[in-house]
Coordinates of C-alpha atoms in Angstrom, one line a residue:
X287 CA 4.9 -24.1 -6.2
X288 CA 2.0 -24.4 -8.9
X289 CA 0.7 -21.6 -10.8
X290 CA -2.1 -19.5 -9.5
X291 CA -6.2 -20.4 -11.1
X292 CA -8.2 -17.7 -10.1
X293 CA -11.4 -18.9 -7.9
X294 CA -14.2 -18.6 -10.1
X295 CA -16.3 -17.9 -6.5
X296 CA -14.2 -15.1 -5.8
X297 CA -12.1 -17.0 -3.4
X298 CA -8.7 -15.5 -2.4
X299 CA -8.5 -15.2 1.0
X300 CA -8.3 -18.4 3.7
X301 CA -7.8 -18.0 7.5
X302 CA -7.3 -21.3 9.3
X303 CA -7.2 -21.5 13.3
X304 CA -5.0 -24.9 13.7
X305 CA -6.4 -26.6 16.3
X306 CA -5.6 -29.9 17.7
X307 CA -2.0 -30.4 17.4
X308 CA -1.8 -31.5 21.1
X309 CA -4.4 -34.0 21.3
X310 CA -3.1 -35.4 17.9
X311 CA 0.3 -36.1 19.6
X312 CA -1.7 -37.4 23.3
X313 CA -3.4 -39.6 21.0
X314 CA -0.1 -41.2 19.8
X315 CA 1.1 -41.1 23.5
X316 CA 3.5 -38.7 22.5
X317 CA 4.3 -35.3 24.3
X318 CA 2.3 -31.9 23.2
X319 CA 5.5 -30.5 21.0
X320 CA 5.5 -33.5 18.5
X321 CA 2.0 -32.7 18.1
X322 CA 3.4 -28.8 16.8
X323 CA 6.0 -30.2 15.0
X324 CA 3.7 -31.6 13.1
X325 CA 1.3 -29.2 12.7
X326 CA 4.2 -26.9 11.1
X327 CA 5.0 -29.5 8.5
X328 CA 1.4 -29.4 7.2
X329 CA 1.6 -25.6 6.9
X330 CA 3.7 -26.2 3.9
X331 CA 1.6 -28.7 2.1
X332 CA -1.4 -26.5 2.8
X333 CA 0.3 -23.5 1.7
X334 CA 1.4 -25.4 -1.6
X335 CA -2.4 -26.1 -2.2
X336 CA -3.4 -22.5 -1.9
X337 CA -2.3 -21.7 -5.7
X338 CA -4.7 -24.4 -7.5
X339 CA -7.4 -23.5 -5.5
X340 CA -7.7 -20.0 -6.5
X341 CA -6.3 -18.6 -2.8
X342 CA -4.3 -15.7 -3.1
X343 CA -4.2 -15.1 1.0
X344 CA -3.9 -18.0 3.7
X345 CA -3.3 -16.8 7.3
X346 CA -2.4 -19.0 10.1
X347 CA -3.6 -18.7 13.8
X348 CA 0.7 -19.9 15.1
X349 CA 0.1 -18.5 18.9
X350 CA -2.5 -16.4 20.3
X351 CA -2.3 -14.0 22.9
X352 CA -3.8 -16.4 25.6
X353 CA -1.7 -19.3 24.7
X354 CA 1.0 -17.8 27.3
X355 CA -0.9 -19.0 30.4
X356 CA 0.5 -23.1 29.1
X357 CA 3.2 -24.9 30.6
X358 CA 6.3 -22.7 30.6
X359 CA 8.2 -26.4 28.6
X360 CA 5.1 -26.3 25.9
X361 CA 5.4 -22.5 25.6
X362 CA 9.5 -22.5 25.4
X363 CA 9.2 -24.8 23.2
X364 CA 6.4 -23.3 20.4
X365 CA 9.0 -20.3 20.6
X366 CA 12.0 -22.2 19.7
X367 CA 9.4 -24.4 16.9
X368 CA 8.9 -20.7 15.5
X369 CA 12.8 -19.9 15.5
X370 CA 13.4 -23.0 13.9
X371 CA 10.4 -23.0 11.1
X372 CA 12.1 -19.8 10.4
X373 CA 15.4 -20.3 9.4
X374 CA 14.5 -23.8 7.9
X375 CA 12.1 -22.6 5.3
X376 CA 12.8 -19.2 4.7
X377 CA 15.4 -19.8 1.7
X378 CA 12.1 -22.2 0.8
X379 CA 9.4 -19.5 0.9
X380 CA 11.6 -17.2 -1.1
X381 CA 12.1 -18.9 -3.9
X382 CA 8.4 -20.5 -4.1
X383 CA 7.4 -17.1 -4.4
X384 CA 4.9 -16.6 -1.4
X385 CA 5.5 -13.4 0.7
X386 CA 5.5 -13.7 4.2
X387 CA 3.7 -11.4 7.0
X388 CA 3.0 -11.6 11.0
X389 CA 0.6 -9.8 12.8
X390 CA 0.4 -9.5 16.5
X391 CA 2.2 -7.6 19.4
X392 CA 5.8 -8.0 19.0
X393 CA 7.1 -6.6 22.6
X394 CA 6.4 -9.9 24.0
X395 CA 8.7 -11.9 21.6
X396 CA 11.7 -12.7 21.9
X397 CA 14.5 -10.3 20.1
X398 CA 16.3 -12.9 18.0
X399 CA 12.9 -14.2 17.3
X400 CA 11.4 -10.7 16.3
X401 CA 14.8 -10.5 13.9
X402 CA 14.1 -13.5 12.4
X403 CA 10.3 -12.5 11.7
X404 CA 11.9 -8.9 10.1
X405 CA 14.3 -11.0 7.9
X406 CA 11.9 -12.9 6.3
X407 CA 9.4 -10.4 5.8
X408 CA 12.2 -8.3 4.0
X409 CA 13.5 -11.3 2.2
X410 CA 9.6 -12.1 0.8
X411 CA 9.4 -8.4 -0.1
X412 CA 9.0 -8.5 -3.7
X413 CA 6.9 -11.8 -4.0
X414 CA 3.1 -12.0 -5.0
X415 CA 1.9 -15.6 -5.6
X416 CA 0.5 -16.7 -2.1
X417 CA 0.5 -14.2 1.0
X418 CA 1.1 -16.1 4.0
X419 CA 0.6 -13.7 7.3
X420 CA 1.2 -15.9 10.5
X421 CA -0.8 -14.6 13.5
X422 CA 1.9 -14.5 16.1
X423 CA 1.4 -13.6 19.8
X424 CA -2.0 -12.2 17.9
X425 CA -5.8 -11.6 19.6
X426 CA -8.5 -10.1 17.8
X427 CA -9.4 -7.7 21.2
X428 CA -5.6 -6.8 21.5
X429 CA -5.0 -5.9 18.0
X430 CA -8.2 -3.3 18.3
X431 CA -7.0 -1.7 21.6
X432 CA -3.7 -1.0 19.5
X433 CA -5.3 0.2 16.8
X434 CA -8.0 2.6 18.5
X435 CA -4.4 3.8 21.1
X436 CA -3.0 4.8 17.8
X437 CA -5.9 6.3 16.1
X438 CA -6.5 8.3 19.4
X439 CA -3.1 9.2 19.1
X440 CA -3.3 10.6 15.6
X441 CA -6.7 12.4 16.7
X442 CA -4.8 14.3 19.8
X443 CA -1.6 15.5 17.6
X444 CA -4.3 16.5 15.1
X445 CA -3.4 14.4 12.5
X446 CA -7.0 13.0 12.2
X447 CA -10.4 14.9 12.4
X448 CA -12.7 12.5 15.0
X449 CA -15.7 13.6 13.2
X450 CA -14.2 11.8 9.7
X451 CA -13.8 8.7 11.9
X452 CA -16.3 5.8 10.7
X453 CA -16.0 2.3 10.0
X454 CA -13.4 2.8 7.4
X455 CA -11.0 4.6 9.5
X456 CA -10.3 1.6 11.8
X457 CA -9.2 -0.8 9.5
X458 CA -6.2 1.5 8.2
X459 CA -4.8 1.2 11.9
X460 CA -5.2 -2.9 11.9
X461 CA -2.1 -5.4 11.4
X462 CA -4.2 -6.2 8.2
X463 CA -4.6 -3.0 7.1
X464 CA -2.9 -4.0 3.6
X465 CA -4.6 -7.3 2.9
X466 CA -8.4 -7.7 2.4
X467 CA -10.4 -9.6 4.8
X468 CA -10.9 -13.0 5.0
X469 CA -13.7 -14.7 3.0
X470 CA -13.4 -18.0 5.1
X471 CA -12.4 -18.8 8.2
X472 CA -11.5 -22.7 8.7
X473 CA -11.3 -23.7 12.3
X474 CA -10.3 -27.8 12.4
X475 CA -10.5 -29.9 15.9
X476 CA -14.0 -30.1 16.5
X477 CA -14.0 -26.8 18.3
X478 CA -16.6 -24.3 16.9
X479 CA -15.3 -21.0 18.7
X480 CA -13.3 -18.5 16.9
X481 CA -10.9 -18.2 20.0
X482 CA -10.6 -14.0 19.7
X483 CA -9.2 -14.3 15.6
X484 CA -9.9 -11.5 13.4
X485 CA -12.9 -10.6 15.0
X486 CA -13.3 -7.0 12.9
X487 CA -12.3 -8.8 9.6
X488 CA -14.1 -11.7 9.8
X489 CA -18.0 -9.9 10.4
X490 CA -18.8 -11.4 6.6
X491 CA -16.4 -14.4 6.3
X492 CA -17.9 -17.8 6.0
X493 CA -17.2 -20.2 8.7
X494 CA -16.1 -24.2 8.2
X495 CA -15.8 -26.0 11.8
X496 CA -14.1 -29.4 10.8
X497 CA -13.4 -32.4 13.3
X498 CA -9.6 -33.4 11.5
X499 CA -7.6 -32.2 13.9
X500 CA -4.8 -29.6 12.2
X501 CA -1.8 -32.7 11.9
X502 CA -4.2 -34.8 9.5
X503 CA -5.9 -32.0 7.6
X504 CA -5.1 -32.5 3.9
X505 CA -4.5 -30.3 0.8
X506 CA -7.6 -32.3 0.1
X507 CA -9.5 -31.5 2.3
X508 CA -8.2 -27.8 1.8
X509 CA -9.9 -28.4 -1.5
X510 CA -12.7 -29.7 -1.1
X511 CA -13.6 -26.8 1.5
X512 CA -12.7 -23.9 -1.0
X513 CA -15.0 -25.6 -3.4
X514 CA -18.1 -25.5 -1.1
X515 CA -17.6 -22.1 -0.5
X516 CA -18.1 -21.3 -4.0
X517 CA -21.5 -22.9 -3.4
X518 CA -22.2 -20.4 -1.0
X519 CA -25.2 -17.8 -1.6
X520 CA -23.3 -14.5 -0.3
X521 CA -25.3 -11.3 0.2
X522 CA -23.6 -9.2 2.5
X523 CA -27.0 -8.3 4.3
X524 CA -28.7 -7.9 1.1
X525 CA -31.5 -9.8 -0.5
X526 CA -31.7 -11.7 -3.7
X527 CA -34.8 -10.7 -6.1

């Protein structure tokens, strides 16, 4: 994997929702699954692009916490996709130096896949060039009610004083707490929803809804979208005198 060039606009962190794997693979009269297949191949290339454009943090929207209400053959089959993406790129991952995270509600998963998610967490332990956190079995309102059950949980046992609670606190009981929030948010398909994804980190990221859907969306494209955010006047609520 390329070296890292810092973003000049201050760049680091991408969140992408990939959307449109399915209709991609209906288009080509193929079933939903070769549509995912493919959309896990362009995660690399993607991820490989992050480096020369300055992005220090890519998270990836895999499975959300509504995507169990599909078929029971499309959701069997995104599980064993995951199992597999796993154990065929982890020796990968490793050695190109990106680290590897998931956030979301494990209970759900499958065991053997929740051990293969540990392993390569502890195998990317010690790497720093790209942070890739995969959002698995993840939900923006889901990942708050777990955080604000265990800060109530820290307040009863009297481990935290409620009246030092404030917009800071929250954050520390997020899956993100270690990484900083996003600064854009890339949703490809057409859609222009945010589908219930980092709904706290995201108040102040900058939004690109793109019609390629997520099996044609090029490190090209990557590019050219990290460069227009550099374009972007950012105040933060502020105003510029």
């Amino acid at each position: 994997m390329a070296a890292e060039t810092p973003s000049a606009s201050g760049l680091q962190h991408v969140a992408v929702i990939m959307d449109g794997n399915g209709r991609w693979a209906q288009m080509r009269g193929r079933p939903r699954l070769f549509g995912h297949h493919a959309g896990a191949r362009r995660v690399s290339e993607i991820l490989r692009a992050c480096p020369p454009n300055g992005v220090k943090y890519l998270t990836i929207f895999a499975f959300s916490t509504e995507n169990w209400k599909r078929t029971q053959v499309e959701v069997s089959g995104l599980m064993k996709l995951f199992q597999g993406y796993i154990t065929k790129e982890a020796r990968a991952l490793r050695d190109e130096g990106v680290r590897v995270r998931f956030i979301g509600d494990r209970v759900r998963l499958n065991p053997k896949l929740v051990e293969l998610m540990d392993n390569l967490e502890q195998m990317t332990s010690c790497n720093d060039l790209v942070h890739l956190t995969i959002a698995l079995n993840y939900g923006g309102r889901d990942e708050v009610a777990r955080a604000t059950k265990r800060l109530a949980q820290d307040v009863a046992s009297g481990k935290l004083d409620p009246e030092k609670v404030d917009e800071e606190t929250l954050p520390k009981y997020l899956d993100t707490y270690v990484l900083p929030d996003p600064d854009l948010v890339i949703r490809t398909s057409g859609e222009a929803r945010i589908s219930n994804f980092l709904l706290w980190q995201s108040a102040y990221a900058e939004y690109e809804f793109i019609d390629t859907l997520w099996p044609d969306f090029t490190a090209e494209e990557f590019g050219t979208l990290t460069a227009k955010y550099g374009k972007r006047d950012r105040r933060f609520g502020a105003v510029n005198v």
